[in-house]
Amino acid sequence: MNFGEVNCAASPCFKIAKKLFSVVPDILMHYKEGKVANPWPNVDAMSGSLLHHYGVNEFDFYTVLFGVSRVMGFCAQNILAQGLGQPIIRPKSVTNKWVLERLKAKG
């Protein structure tokens, strides 16, 4: 949001995304009566408006760009952890069958 404020504050798309950050949380908290743990819009709401402002208008690519940026962040974090002698991060990989079994077990 800070980047958008400095570089494209007048962009209509940025203005809409910024407004969502100020309007949506109160609405969700009011109508969901405390059922929402984190009512703030996802960071992708803001980054999508920035991509649109800078001419990336192929919306199908947004998810790919968001995913690639997260993978790059994970890789950088993992390299730093290795340099500091921290243990290797091994995220758990599960199948759809495993997820369904867990959901059934919870009832």
mmCIF file with all atom_site columns, C-alpha atoms in Angstrom:
data_model
loop_
_atom_site.group_PDB
_atom_site.id
_atom_site.type_symbol
_atom_site.label_atom_id
_atom_site.label_alt_id
_atom_site.label_comp_id
_atom_site.label_asym_id
_atom_site.label_entity_id
_atom_site.label_seq_id
_atom_site.pdbx_PDB_ins_code
_atom_site.Cartn_x
_atom_site.Cartn_y
_atom_site.Cartn_z
_atom_site.occupancy
_atom_site.B_iso_or_equiv
_atom_site.pdbx_formal_charge
_atom_site.auth_seq_id
_atom_site.auth_comp_id
_atom_site.auth_asym_id
_atom_site.auth_atom_id
_atom_site.pdbx_PDB_model_num
ATOM 1   C CA . MET A 1 1   ? 0.000   0.000   0.000   1.00 0.00 ? 1   MET A CA 1
ATOM 2   C CA . ASN A 1 2   ? 2.905   2.340   0.756   1.00 0.00 ? 2   ASN A CA 1
ATOM 3   C CA . PHE A 1 3   ? 4.319   1.741   -2.727  1.00 0.00 ? 3   PHE A CA 1
ATOM 4   C CA . GLY A 1 4   ? 0.941   2.573   -4.269  1.00 0.00 ? 4   GLY A CA 1
ATOM 5   C CA . GLU A 1 5   ? 0.622   5.752   -2.205  1.00 0.00 ? 5   GLU A CA 1
ATOM 6   C CA . VAL A 1 6   ? 3.953   6.981   -3.536  1.00 0.00 ? 6   VAL A CA 1
ATOM 7   C CA . ASN A 1 7   ? 3.733   5.783   -7.145  1.00 0.00 ? 7   ASN A CA 1
ATOM 8   C CA . CYS A 1 8   ? 0.101   5.643   -8.232  1.00 0.00 ? 8   CYS A CA 1
ATOM 9   C CA . ALA A 1 9   ? -2.162  7.234   -5.621  1.00 0.00 ? 9   ALA A CA 1
ATOM 10  C CA . ALA A 1 10  ? -4.389  8.728   -8.357  1.00 0.00 ? 10  ALA A CA 1
ATOM 11  C CA . SER A 1 11  ? -5.010  5.371   -10.070 1.00 0.00 ? 11  SER A CA 1
ATOM 12  C CA . PRO A 1 12  ? -8.729  4.495   -9.953  1.00 0.00 ? 12  PRO A CA 1
ATOM 13  C CA . CYS A 1 13  ? -7.960  0.819   -9.373  1.00 0.00 ? 13  CYS A CA 1
ATOM 14  C CA . PHE A 1 14  ? -5.591  1.635   -6.500  1.00 0.00 ? 14  PHE A CA 1
ATOM 15  C CA . LYS A 1 15  ? -8.168  3.959   -4.969  1.00 0.00 ? 15  LYS A CA 1
ATOM 16  C CA . ILE A 1 16  ? -10.775 1.170   -5.004  1.00 0.00 ? 16  ILE A CA 1
ATOM 17  C CA . ALA A 1 17  ? -8.398  -1.329  -3.403  1.00 0.00 ? 17  ALA A CA 1
ATOM 18  C CA . LYS A 1 18  ? -7.422  1.201   -0.752  1.00 0.00 ? 18  LYS A CA 1
ATOM 19  C CA . LYS A 1 19  ? -11.084 1.914   -0.019  1.00 0.00 ? 19  LYS A CA 1
ATOM 20  C CA . LEU A 1 20  ? -11.709 -1.820  0.445   1.00 0.00 ? 20  LEU A CA 1
ATOM 21  C CA . PHE A 1 21  ? -9.111  -1.861  3.210   1.00 0.00 ? 21  PHE A CA 1
ATOM 22  C CA . SER A 1 22  ? -11.021 0.833   5.081   1.00 0.00 ? 22  SER A CA 1
ATOM 23  C CA . VAL A 1 23  ? -14.600 -0.349  4.431   1.00 0.00 ? 23  VAL A CA 1
ATOM 24  C CA . VAL A 1 24  ? -14.668 -4.160  4.297   1.00 0.00 ? 24  VAL A CA 1
ATOM 25  C CA . PRO A 1 25  ? -13.294 -5.068  7.767   1.00 0.00 ? 25  PRO A CA 1
ATOM 26  C CA . ASP A 1 26  ? -16.085 -3.202  9.604   1.00 0.00 ? 26  ASP A CA 1
ATOM 27  C CA . ILE A 1 27  ? -18.748 -4.738  7.373   1.00 0.00 ? 27  ILE A CA 1
ATOM 28  C CA . LEU A 1 28  ? -17.443 -8.270  7.881   1.00 0.00 ? 28  LEU A CA 1
ATOM 29  C CA . MET A 1 29  ? -17.132 -7.845  11.628  1.00 0.00 ? 29  MET A CA 1
ATOM 30  C CA . HIS A 1 30  ? -20.668 -6.438  11.845  1.00 0.00 ? 30  HIS A CA 1
ATOM 31  C CA . TYR A 1 31  ? -22.432 -9.087  9.745   1.00 0.00 ? 31  TYR A CA 1
ATOM 32  C CA . LYS A 1 32  ? -20.346 -12.095 10.750  1.00 0.00 ? 32  LYS A CA 1
ATOM 33  C CA . GLU A 1 33  ? -20.553 -11.216 14.460  1.00 0.00 ? 33  GLU A CA 1
ATOM 34  C CA . GLY A 1 34  ? -17.039 -12.201 15.465  1.00 0.00 ? 34  GLY A CA 1
ATOM 35  C CA . LYS A 1 35  ? -16.805 -15.260 13.199  1.00 0.00 ? 35  LYS A CA 1
ATOM 36  C CA . VAL A 1 36  ? -14.138 -13.590 11.094  1.00 0.00 ? 36  VAL A CA 1
ATOM 37  C CA . ALA A 1 37  ? -10.659 -13.944 12.589  1.00 0.00 ? 37  ALA A CA 1
ATOM 38  C CA . ASN A 1 38  ? -8.945  -11.618 10.119  1.00 0.00 ? 38  ASN A CA 1
ATOM 39  C CA . PRO A 1 39  ? -11.316 -9.315  8.231   1.00 0.00 ? 39  PRO A CA 1
ATOM 40  C CA . TRP A 1 40  ? -8.607  -7.457  6.320   1.00 0.00 ? 40  TRP A CA 1
ATOM 41  C CA . PRO A 1 41  ? -8.393  -7.892  2.528   1.00 0.00 ? 41  PRO A CA 1
ATOM 42  C CA . ASN A 1 42  ? -5.658  -10.163 1.275   1.00 0.00 ? 42  ASN A CA 1
ATOM 43  C CA . VAL A 1 43  ? -2.416  -8.493  0.162   1.00 0.00 ? 43  VAL A CA 1
ATOM 44  C CA . ASP A 1 44  ? -3.312  -9.629  -3.364  1.00 0.00 ? 44  ASP A CA 1
ATOM 45  C CA . ALA A 1 45  ? -6.105  -7.048  -3.429  1.00 0.00 ? 45  ALA A CA 1
ATOM 46  C CA . MET A 1 46  ? -3.498  -4.316  -3.302  1.00 0.00 ? 46  MET A CA 1
ATOM 47  C CA . SER A 1 47  ? -0.876  -5.972  -5.501  1.00 0.00 ? 47  SER A CA 1
ATOM 48  C CA . GLY A 1 48  ? -3.525  -6.713  -8.144  1.00 0.00 ? 48  GLY A CA 1
ATOM 49  C CA . SER A 1 49  ? -4.419  -3.036  -8.336  1.00 0.00 ? 49  SER A CA 1
ATOM 50  C CA . LEU A 1 50  ? -0.734  -2.170  -8.757  1.00 0.00 ? 50  LEU A CA 1
ATOM 51  C CA . LEU A 1 51  ? -0.291  -4.750  -11.524 1.00 0.00 ? 51  LEU A CA 1
ATOM 52  C CA . HIS A 1 52  ? -3.321  -3.324  -13.314 1.00 0.00 ? 52  HIS A CA 1
ATOM 53  C CA . HIS A 1 53  ? -2.009  0.228   -12.956 1.00 0.00 ? 53  HIS A CA 1
ATOM 54  C CA . TYR A 1 54  ? 1.301   -0.766  -14.551 1.00 0.00 ? 54  TYR A CA 1
ATOM 55  C CA . GLY A 1 55  ? -0.406  -2.427  -17.518 1.00 0.00 ? 55  GLY A CA 1
ATOM 56  C CA . VAL A 1 56  ? -0.552  -6.086  -16.561 1.00 0.00 ? 56  VAL A CA 1
ATOM 57  C CA . ASN A 1 57  ? -4.155  -6.577  -17.623 1.00 0.00 ? 57  ASN A CA 1
ATOM 58  C CA . GLU A 1 58  ? -4.122  -10.317 -18.290 1.00 0.00 ? 58  GLU A CA 1
ATOM 59  C CA . PHE A 1 59  ? -5.930  -11.284 -15.105 1.00 0.00 ? 59  PHE A CA 1
ATOM 60  C CA . ASP A 1 60  ? -5.220  -15.004 -15.602 1.00 0.00 ? 60  ASP A CA 1
ATOM 61  C CA . PHE A 1 61  ? -1.550  -14.228 -14.922 1.00 0.00 ? 61  PHE A CA 1
ATOM 62  C CA . TYR A 1 62  ? -2.184  -12.627 -11.518 1.00 0.00 ? 62  TYR A CA 1
ATOM 63  C CA . THR A 1 63  ? -2.393  -15.905 -9.614  1.00 0.00 ? 63  THR A CA 1
ATOM 64  C CA . VAL A 1 64  ? 0.792   -17.110 -11.305 1.00 0.00 ? 64  VAL A CA 1
ATOM 65  C CA . LEU A 1 65  ? 2.617   -13.892 -10.394 1.00 0.00 ? 65  LEU A CA 1
ATOM 66  C CA . PHE A 1 66  ? 1.378   -14.064 -6.787  1.00 0.00 ? 66  PHE A CA 1
ATOM 67  C CA . GLY A 1 67  ? 2.481   -17.701 -6.534  1.00 0.00 ? 67  GLY A CA 1
ATOM 68  C CA . VAL A 1 68  ? 5.895   -17.086 -8.085  1.00 0.00 ? 68  VAL A CA 1
ATOM 69  C CA . SER A 1 69  ? 6.565   -14.173 -5.739  1.00 0.00 ? 69  SER A CA 1
ATOM 70  C CA . ARG A 1 70  ? 5.694   -16.333 -2.715  1.00 0.00 ? 70  ARG A CA 1
ATOM 71  C CA . VAL A 1 71  ? 7.970   -19.126 -3.925  1.00 0.00 ? 71  VAL A CA 1
ATOM 72  C CA . MET A 1 72  ? 10.813  -16.634 -4.392  1.00 0.00 ? 72  MET A CA 1
ATOM 73  C CA . GLY A 1 73  ? 10.247  -15.374 -0.848  1.00 0.00 ? 73  GLY A CA 1
ATOM 74  C CA . PHE A 1 74  ? 10.251  -18.920 0.506   1.00 0.00 ? 74  PHE A CA 1
ATOM 75  C CA . CYS A 1 75  ? 13.479  -19.705 -1.369  1.00 0.00 ? 75  CYS A CA 1
ATOM 76  C CA . ALA A 1 76  ? 15.183  -16.583 -0.035  1.00 0.00 ? 76  ALA A CA 1
ATOM 77  C CA . GLN A 1 77  ? 14.045  -17.402 3.492   1.00 0.00 ? 77  GLN A CA 1
ATOM 78  C CA . ASN A 1 78  ? 15.260  -20.990 3.148   1.00 0.00 ? 78  ASN A CA 1
ATOM 79  C CA . ILE A 1 79  ? 18.685  -19.893 1.860   1.00 0.00 ? 79  ILE A CA 1
ATOM 80  C CA . LEU A 1 80  ? 19.040  -17.476 4.774   1.00 0.00 ? 80  LEU A CA 1
ATOM 81  C CA . ALA A 1 81  ? 18.014  -20.191 7.229   1.00 0.00 ? 81  ALA A CA 1
ATOM 82  C CA . GLN A 1 82  ? 20.636  -22.521 5.769   1.00 0.00 ? 82  GLN A CA 1
ATOM 83  C CA . GLY A 1 83  ? 23.280  -19.807 6.067   1.00 0.00 ? 83  GLY A CA 1
ATOM 84  C CA . LEU A 1 84  ? 22.381  -19.358 9.737   1.00 0.00 ? 84  LEU A CA 1
ATOM 85  C CA . GLY A 1 85  ? 22.576  -23.097 10.365  1.00 0.00 ? 85  GLY A CA 1
ATOM 86  C CA . GLN A 1 86  ? 18.862  -23.495 11.027  1.00 0.00 ? 86  GLN A CA 1
ATOM 87  C CA . PRO A 1 87  ? 17.143  -26.799 10.247  1.00 0.00 ? 87  PRO A CA 1
ATOM 88  C CA . ILE A 1 88  ? 15.771  -27.556 6.789   1.00 0.00 ? 88  ILE A CA 1
ATOM 89  C CA . ILE A 1 89  ? 12.124  -26.609 6.395   1.00 0.00 ? 89  ILE A CA 1
ATOM 90  C CA . ARG A 1 90  ? 10.054  -29.595 5.317   1.00 0.00 ? 90  ARG A CA 1
ATOM 91  C CA . PRO A 1 91  ? 6.462   -28.563 4.665   1.00 0.00 ? 91  PRO A CA 1
ATOM 92  C CA . LYS A 1 92  ? 4.047   -31.455 4.934   1.00 0.00 ? 92  LYS A CA 1
ATOM 93  C CA . SER A 1 93  ? 2.715   -32.682 1.614   1.00 0.00 ? 93  SER A CA 1
ATOM 94  C CA . VAL A 1 94  ? -0.669  -34.360 1.722   1.00 0.00 ? 94  VAL A CA 1
ATOM 95  C CA . THR A 1 95  ? -3.082  -35.855 -0.797  1.00 0.00 ? 95  THR A CA 1
ATOM 96  C CA . ASN A 1 96  ? -6.714  -34.938 -1.375  1.00 0.00 ? 96  ASN A CA 1
ATOM 97  C CA . LYS A 1 97  ? -7.628  -38.328 0.098   1.00 0.00 ? 97  LYS A CA 1
ATOM 98  C CA . TRP A 1 98  ? -5.789  -37.419 3.325   1.00 0.00 ? 98  TRP A CA 1
ATOM 99  C CA . VAL A 1 99  ? -7.639  -34.088 3.535   1.00 0.00 ? 99  VAL A CA 1
ATOM 100 C CA . LEU A 1 100 ? -11.033 -35.772 3.008   1.00 0.00 ? 100 LEU A CA 1
ATOM 101 C CA . GLU A 1 101 ? -10.278 -38.361 5.674   1.00 0.00 ? 101 GLU A CA 1
ATOM 102 C CA . ARG A 1 102 ? -9.365  -35.631 8.164   1.00 0.00 ? 102 ARG A CA 1
ATOM 103 C CA . LEU A 1 103 ? -12.534 -33.701 7.363   1.00 0.00 ? 103 LEU A CA 1
ATOM 104 C CA . LYS A 1 104 ? -14.682 -36.816 7.867   1.00 0.00 ? 104 LYS A CA 1
ATOM 105 C CA . ALA A 1 105 ? -12.940 -37.523 11.174  1.00 0.00 ? 105 ALA A CA 1
ATOM 106 C CA . LYS A 1 106 ? -13.809 -34.020 12.427  1.00 0.00 ? 106 LYS A CA 1
ATOM 107 C CA . GLY A 1 107 ? -17.469 -34.731 11.678  1.00 0.00 ? 107 GLY A CA 1
#
